[in-house]
Backbone as a ProteinNet text record, in pm:
[ID]
protein_1_A
[PRIMARY]
MKFLACVIALVFAVFSVTDAMTTMMTHTHHSTREPYEKDSLAFYFDDTSNYLILKTKGYCYFMALTFAEQHMVHNPDGMRRIETQMFHFMTSATHTAMTGGDHAHVSHYVYNKHCAHEHMIKLVQ
[TERTIARY]
69.2	-54.2	109.9	114.9	243.7	349.1	376.9	467.1	364.4	188.2	135.1	90.4	78.8	69.9	196.5	358.3	453.7	501.1	431	417.3	325.3	201.3	101.6	131	187.6	303.4	477.8	447.5	566.8	523.1	410.9	372.2	262.3	233.7	189.5	267.6	427.3	478.5	538.8	586.5	640.4	509.2	426	290.8	317.8	316.4	304.4	444	560.1	644.9	679.6	620	657.2	515.9	365.5	340.5	326.6	454.3	513.3	611.6	608.1	769.9	747.5	564.4	498.7	385	348.4	278	276.3	241.2	341	281.9	387.7	368.6	269.6	178.9	56	212.4	94.1	197.2	156.5	317	167.3	103.9	109	45	110.7	111.6	158.7	52.5	164.8	121	4.9	-107.5	-123.9	-169.8	-21.7	35.6	83.9	-21.2	29.8	179.5	226.8	357.5	439.2	563.3	574.1	617.9	546.4	564.8	666.9	731.9	841.1	925.1	860.1	889	940.9	1042.7	1036.1	1108.3	1085.9	1123.3	1232.3	1297.2	1389.6	1423	1450.7	1392.1	1547.2	1598.8	1780.9	1817	1786.8	1857.9	1996.2	2028.2	2139.1	2163.2	2240.2	2268.1	2370	2452.1	2563.5	2531.1	2367.6	2355.5	2165.7	2129.1	1954.6	1907.9	1961.4	1894.4	1784.9	1610.7	1569.9	1586.5	1689.7	1578	1593.1	1455.1	1389.4	1450.5	1403.9	1512.1	1414.1	1353.5	1301.8	1408.4	1339.7	1345.1	1418.3	1601.2	1584.4	1649.2	1555.8	1545.5	1574.3	1642.6	1680.7	1608	1537.2	1419.3	1449.4	1517.9	1577.4	1486.3	1468.3	1418.2	1490.1	1478.5	1553.6	1419.3	1506	1473.4	1539.6	1374.1	1378.4	1450.9	1487.2	1529.2	1460.8	1353.2	1241.2	1250.2	1248.9	1196.8	1287	1450.9	1549.9	1542.7	1511.5	1468.1	1370.9	1228.8	1145.7	1244.9	1366.6	1353.5	1403.8	1484.8	1520.2	1405.4	1295.9	1148.2	1088.4	1017.8	881.3	812.7	722.6	625	643.7	749.3	801.9	817	948.7	970.8	897.4	809.2	609.8	638.9	600.6	495.5	580	735.8	856.4	833.1	810.2	754.6	647.3	540.7	396.3	444.7	496.3	470.4	536.8	695.3	723.4	693.6	582.4	518.9	406.3	314.1	294.6	344.4	508.3	559.4	668.6	628.3	624.5	590.6	424.3	330.2	252.5	307.4	282.5	387.9	493	664.6	714.8	813.9	864.9	989.3	964.4	1079.8	1200.8	1338.5	1465.9	1543.4	1705.6	1751.8	1932.3	1900.2	2050.3	2185.2	2183.4	2293.5	2451.4	2520.7	2699.2	2730.1	2616.1	2668.9	2571.6	2450.8	2355.5	2479.4	2545.5	2600.1	2728.5	2757.7	2902.1	2905.4	2751.5	2678.4	2626.4	2611.6	2551.9	2674.5	2663.5	2788.9	2799.1	2934.1	3009.7	2880.3	2800.2	2784.5	2701.9	2583.2	2438.9	2505.5	2627	2641.2	2769.6	2822	2824.3	2747.1	2709.5	2635.1	2546.1	2424.6	2269.7	2227.4	2288.1	2241.7	2340.6	2426	2490.4	2513.1	2334.8	2364	2222.5	2152	2038.3	1999.5	1934.5	1903.2	1869.9	1960.5	1899	1843.7	1697.2	1628.2	1556.8	1580.6	1555.7	1394	1357.2	1232.7	1187.9	1139.1	1085.2	986.7	919.3	907.6	761.6
-133.7	42.2	168.1	119.6	199.2	251.8	142.9	141.3	221.6	217.1	203.5	387.3	464	563.4	597.3	516.9	632.9	675.6	550.5	577.8	692	675.1	838.8	921.6	940.9	1034.7	1099.9	1019.9	1043.1	1060.6	1012.9	1076.9	1173.1	1197.1	1348.4	1472.6	1414.1	1530.1	1569.2	1473.8	1467	1499.7	1489.6	1591.5	1721.4	1748.1	1897.5	1942	1911.4	2030.5	2033.4	1946.7	1884.3	2007.7	2031.6	2086.1	2225.5	2279.5	2421	2456.9	2327.8	2425.3	2451.7	2373.8	2375.5	2526.6	2571.1	2646.8	2768.3	2944.4	3020.5	3135.3	3196.4	3230.2	3393.8	3461.9	3542.9	3659.6	3744	3887.3	3992.7	4043.4	4130.3	4273.4	4316.1	4450.4	4593.6	4657.4	4763.6	4907.9	4948.9	5132.8	5155.5	5265.3	5312.4	5459.7	5523.6	5631.5	5650.5	5840.7	5874.6	5887.6	5810.5	5897.6	5968.7	6014.6	6133.8	6250.4	6343.1	6456.2	6547.1	6570.2	6674	6753	6877	6947.4	7054.4	7109	7214.1	7292.9	7444.7	7557.3	7700.8	7683.3	7828.4	7845.3	7996.4	8135.7	8154	8198.6	8302.8	8381.8	8487.4	8576	8637.9	8477.9	8485.8	8667.2	8685.7	8831.7	8847.1	8759.8	8732.6	8713.3	8629.7	8557.2	8653.2	8696.2	8761.5	8625.5	8541.8	8367.5	8432.6	8377	8350.5	8225.7	8199.9	8052.8	7979.7	7822.7	7794	7671.9	7618.5	7539.8	7401.9	7321.8	7208.2	7053.6	6940.6	6865.3	6799.5	6716.9	6700.2	6819.2	6914.6	6958.3	7168.7	7258.1	7387.2	7414.1	7522.7	7512.5	7688.9	7766.3	7903.1	7947.9	8087.8	8193.3	8313.6	8313.1	8455.8	8589.8	8749.1	8852.1	8908.2	9023.8	9091.9	9238	9327.5	9483.2	9480.8	9470.1	9552.4	9533.3	9297.1	9275.4	9216.1	9217.9	9241.4	9357.1	9482.5	9561.8	9498.7	9474.9	9438.8	9288.4	9224	9151.4	9260.6	9297.8	9426.8	9462.6	9431.6	9461.5	9364.7	9314.7	9179	9203.3	9315.6	9280.6	9197.1	9213.6	9301.3	9146.4	9046.3	8943.8	8867.3	8908.3	8790	8747.8	8916.9	8954	8836.5	8793.1	8733.4	8558.8	8558.4	8421.6	8343	8413.3	8415.4	8377.9	8446.5	8460.3	8247.5	8277.6	8159.8	8081.4	8026.8	7931.4	7898.5	8041.2	7992.6	7936.4	7985.7	7917.6	7865	7783.2	7575.7	7517.6	7609.1	7458.7	7550.3	7612.7	7744.4	7682.7	7734	7730.8	7562.8	7612.9	7464.3	7434.3	7360.4	7327.6	7282.4	7333.7	7285.3	7244.4	7120.8	7139.2	7216	7317.3	7419.3	7377.3	7504.1	7454.6	7493.9	7452.7	7504.9	7667.3	7729.7	7890.8	7885.7	7852.1	7938.7	7857.3	7741.2	7634.3	7813.9	7819.1	7986.2	8056.8	8145.7	8233.7	8214.9	8117.4	8083.8	8120.2	8125.2	8230.4	8048	8110.8	7975.6	7859.8	7979.4	7954.1	7892.6	7939.5	7800.3	7728.8	7696.9	7618.7	7485.2	7515.9	7452.7	7421.3	7537.4	7475.4	7507.6	7543.2	7612.8	7464.2	7469.3	7362.7	7260.2	7216	7087	6997	6898.4	6791.9	6806.3	6869.5	6912.8	6899.8	6816.1	6816.4	7012	7119	7249.7	7202.2	7324.5	7315.4	7446.3	7551.7	7652.1	7634.8	7777.9	7733.3	7889.2	7838	7940.7	7981.4	8109	8155.4	8146.5
24.4	-36.3	43	99.6	26.5	-68.2	-94.7	-225.8	-352.6	-311.5	-416	-388.5	-235.2	-225.7	-315.4	-310	-340.6	-533.9	-579.9	-711.2	-764.5	-684	-713.8	-675.2	-619.9	-546.9	-630.7	-709.7	-798.6	-900.6	-935.7	-1091.6	-1116.3	-1000.9	-959.5	-980.1	-924.6	-875.5	-1081.1	-1073.7	-1198.7	-1355.1	-1361.1	-1413.6	-1410.1	-1226.5	-1205.7	-1222.5	-1239.2	-1274.5	-1392.8	-1506	-1672.9	-1660.9	-1609.9	-1662.4	-1643.1	-1470.3	-1475	-1572.4	-1612.3	-1697	-1921.9	-1952.9	-2033.9	-1950.4	-1905.2	-1789.5	-1865.6	-1948.8	-1948.3	-1843.5	-1832.3	-1715.1	-1749.6	-1666.7	-1625.1	-1709.8	-1781	-1725.5	-1605.5	-1554.6	-1392.4	-1445.5	-1345.1	-1359.7	-1395.5	-1533.3	-1514.4	-1493.7	-1522.7	-1427.1	-1507.2	-1518.6	-1530.5	-1533	-1517.3	-1496.8	-1670	-1696.7	-1831.9	-1861.5	-1919.5	-1989.6	-1926.9	-1910.2	-1893	-2065.5	-2030.9	-2140.8	-2177.9	-2239.1	-2233.3	-2410.1	-2312.1	-2461.7	-2486	-2556.8	-2482.9	-2655.1	-2681	-2801	-2674.8	-2816.3	-2754.9	-2901.8	-2853.3	-2978.7	-2974.7	-3064.2	-3040.5	-3262.4	-3161.5	-3306.1	-3376.1	-3451.5	-3499.7	-3607.7	-3507.6	-3615.7	-3753.6	-3683.6	-3779.7	-3894.1	-3956.1	-4035.4	-4033.3	-3928.9	-3972.5	-3961	-3856.2	-3910.3	-3777.5	-3723.5	-3597.5	-3610	-3529.8	-3488.8	-3382.8	-3403.9	-3219	-3279.9	-3184.1	-3197.1	-3021.7	-3129.5	-3054.5	-3006.7	-2989.2	-2946.3	-3120.6	-3093.3	-3255.1	-3378.1	-3397.8	-3513.2	-3449.8	-3525.9	-3557	-3721.9	-3669.2	-3774.2	-3816.5	-3850.6	-3969.2	-4056.7	-3975.3	-4081.3	-4112.2	-4213.8	-4235.5	-4188.6	-4118.5	-4089	-4154.6	-4236.2	-4285.1	-4276	-4267	-4202.2	-4092.7	-4140.9	-4075.6	-3927.4	-3988.5	-3810	-3788.4	-3850.5	-3742.9	-3623.3	-3619.3	-3557.3	-3502.4	-3508	-3398.7	-3276.3	-3336	-3216.3	-3114.7	-3050.1	-3003.6	-2907.7	-2892.4	-2838.6	-2786.2	-2634.2	-2656.1	-2719.5	-2751.7	-2848.5	-2996.5	-2992.5	-3175.6	-3136.5	-3092.4	-3066.1	-3068.3	-2991.8	-2996.1	-3195.9	-3197.6	-3303.4	-3393.5	-3445.3	-3525	-3471.2	-3392.4	-3357.2	-3353.2	-3305.9	-3370.3	-3566.2	-3576.5	-3724.5	-3794	-3691.8	-3734.1	-3687.5	-3605.7	-3540	-3727.5	-3753.1	-3928.1	-3944.3	-3990	-4173.5	-4091.5	-3985.1	-3969.8	-4046	-4061.9	-4109.8	-4193.6	-4298.7	-4474.8	-4488.7	-4450.2	-4534.5	-4618.5	-4732.7	-4761.4	-4648.1	-4686.1	-4546.2	-4624.3	-4631.3	-4729.6	-4621.6	-4650.2	-4516.7	-4543.2	-4478.7	-4498.8	-4602.5	-4672.4	-4788.5	-4719.6	-4813.3	-4808.7	-4746.2	-4832.5	-4770.8	-4676.5	-4681.3	-4526.3	-4446.8	-4404.4	-4342.1	-4218.4	-4406.7	-4426.7	-4295.4	-4323.7	-4286.1	-4133.5	-4038.9	-3926.6	-3862.1	-3736.2	-3642.7	-3581.2	-3527.4	-3417.6	-3368.2	-3248.9	-3184.1	-3231.2	-3300.9	-3357.2	-3363	-3516.8	-3553.8	-3458.7	-3383.3	-3246.6	-3139.1	-3075.5	-2930.5	-2937	-3021.7	-2994.7	-3051.2	-3187	-3327	-3311.6	-3198.6	-3290.8	-3322.6	-3248.4	-3305.4	-3292.6	-3398.5	-3411.8	-3535.3	-3637.2	-3818.9	-3860.5	-3900.2	-3906.1	-4085.6	-4061.1	-4122.6	-4199.4	-4226.3	-4366	-4351.5	-4294.4	-4366.5	-4483.5	-4603	-4722.5	-4730.7	-4736.3	-4770.5	-4903.2
[MASK]
+++++++++++++++++++++++++++++++++++++++++++++++++++++++++++++++++++++++++++++++++++++++++++++++++++++++++++++++++++++++++++++

């Protein structure tokens, strides 16, 4: 009788281990929090090339300023007006890659610091 009980226990143990090895583990619950989203925008006026530059994550957008706009960047109201205009041009203007000639006119600070690892895109009206 003891022998029969040991055989049944052994068979049960073998089937349990085999079943446990082939059964998929259930996934744990994941957090229901919203993902962390952060973005920033930085405007910079390059007086060497007369471009207004908008830096976002991964991109620098360049917009050439007219003579009148170059003077508007020195007061807060004028700067806000030009920044708003640049947002409009980002959706409506043609996006082109910066050429070698464009790079030659951009200041050392913009090229090596402000937009060093970003794609440089010129907005053409």
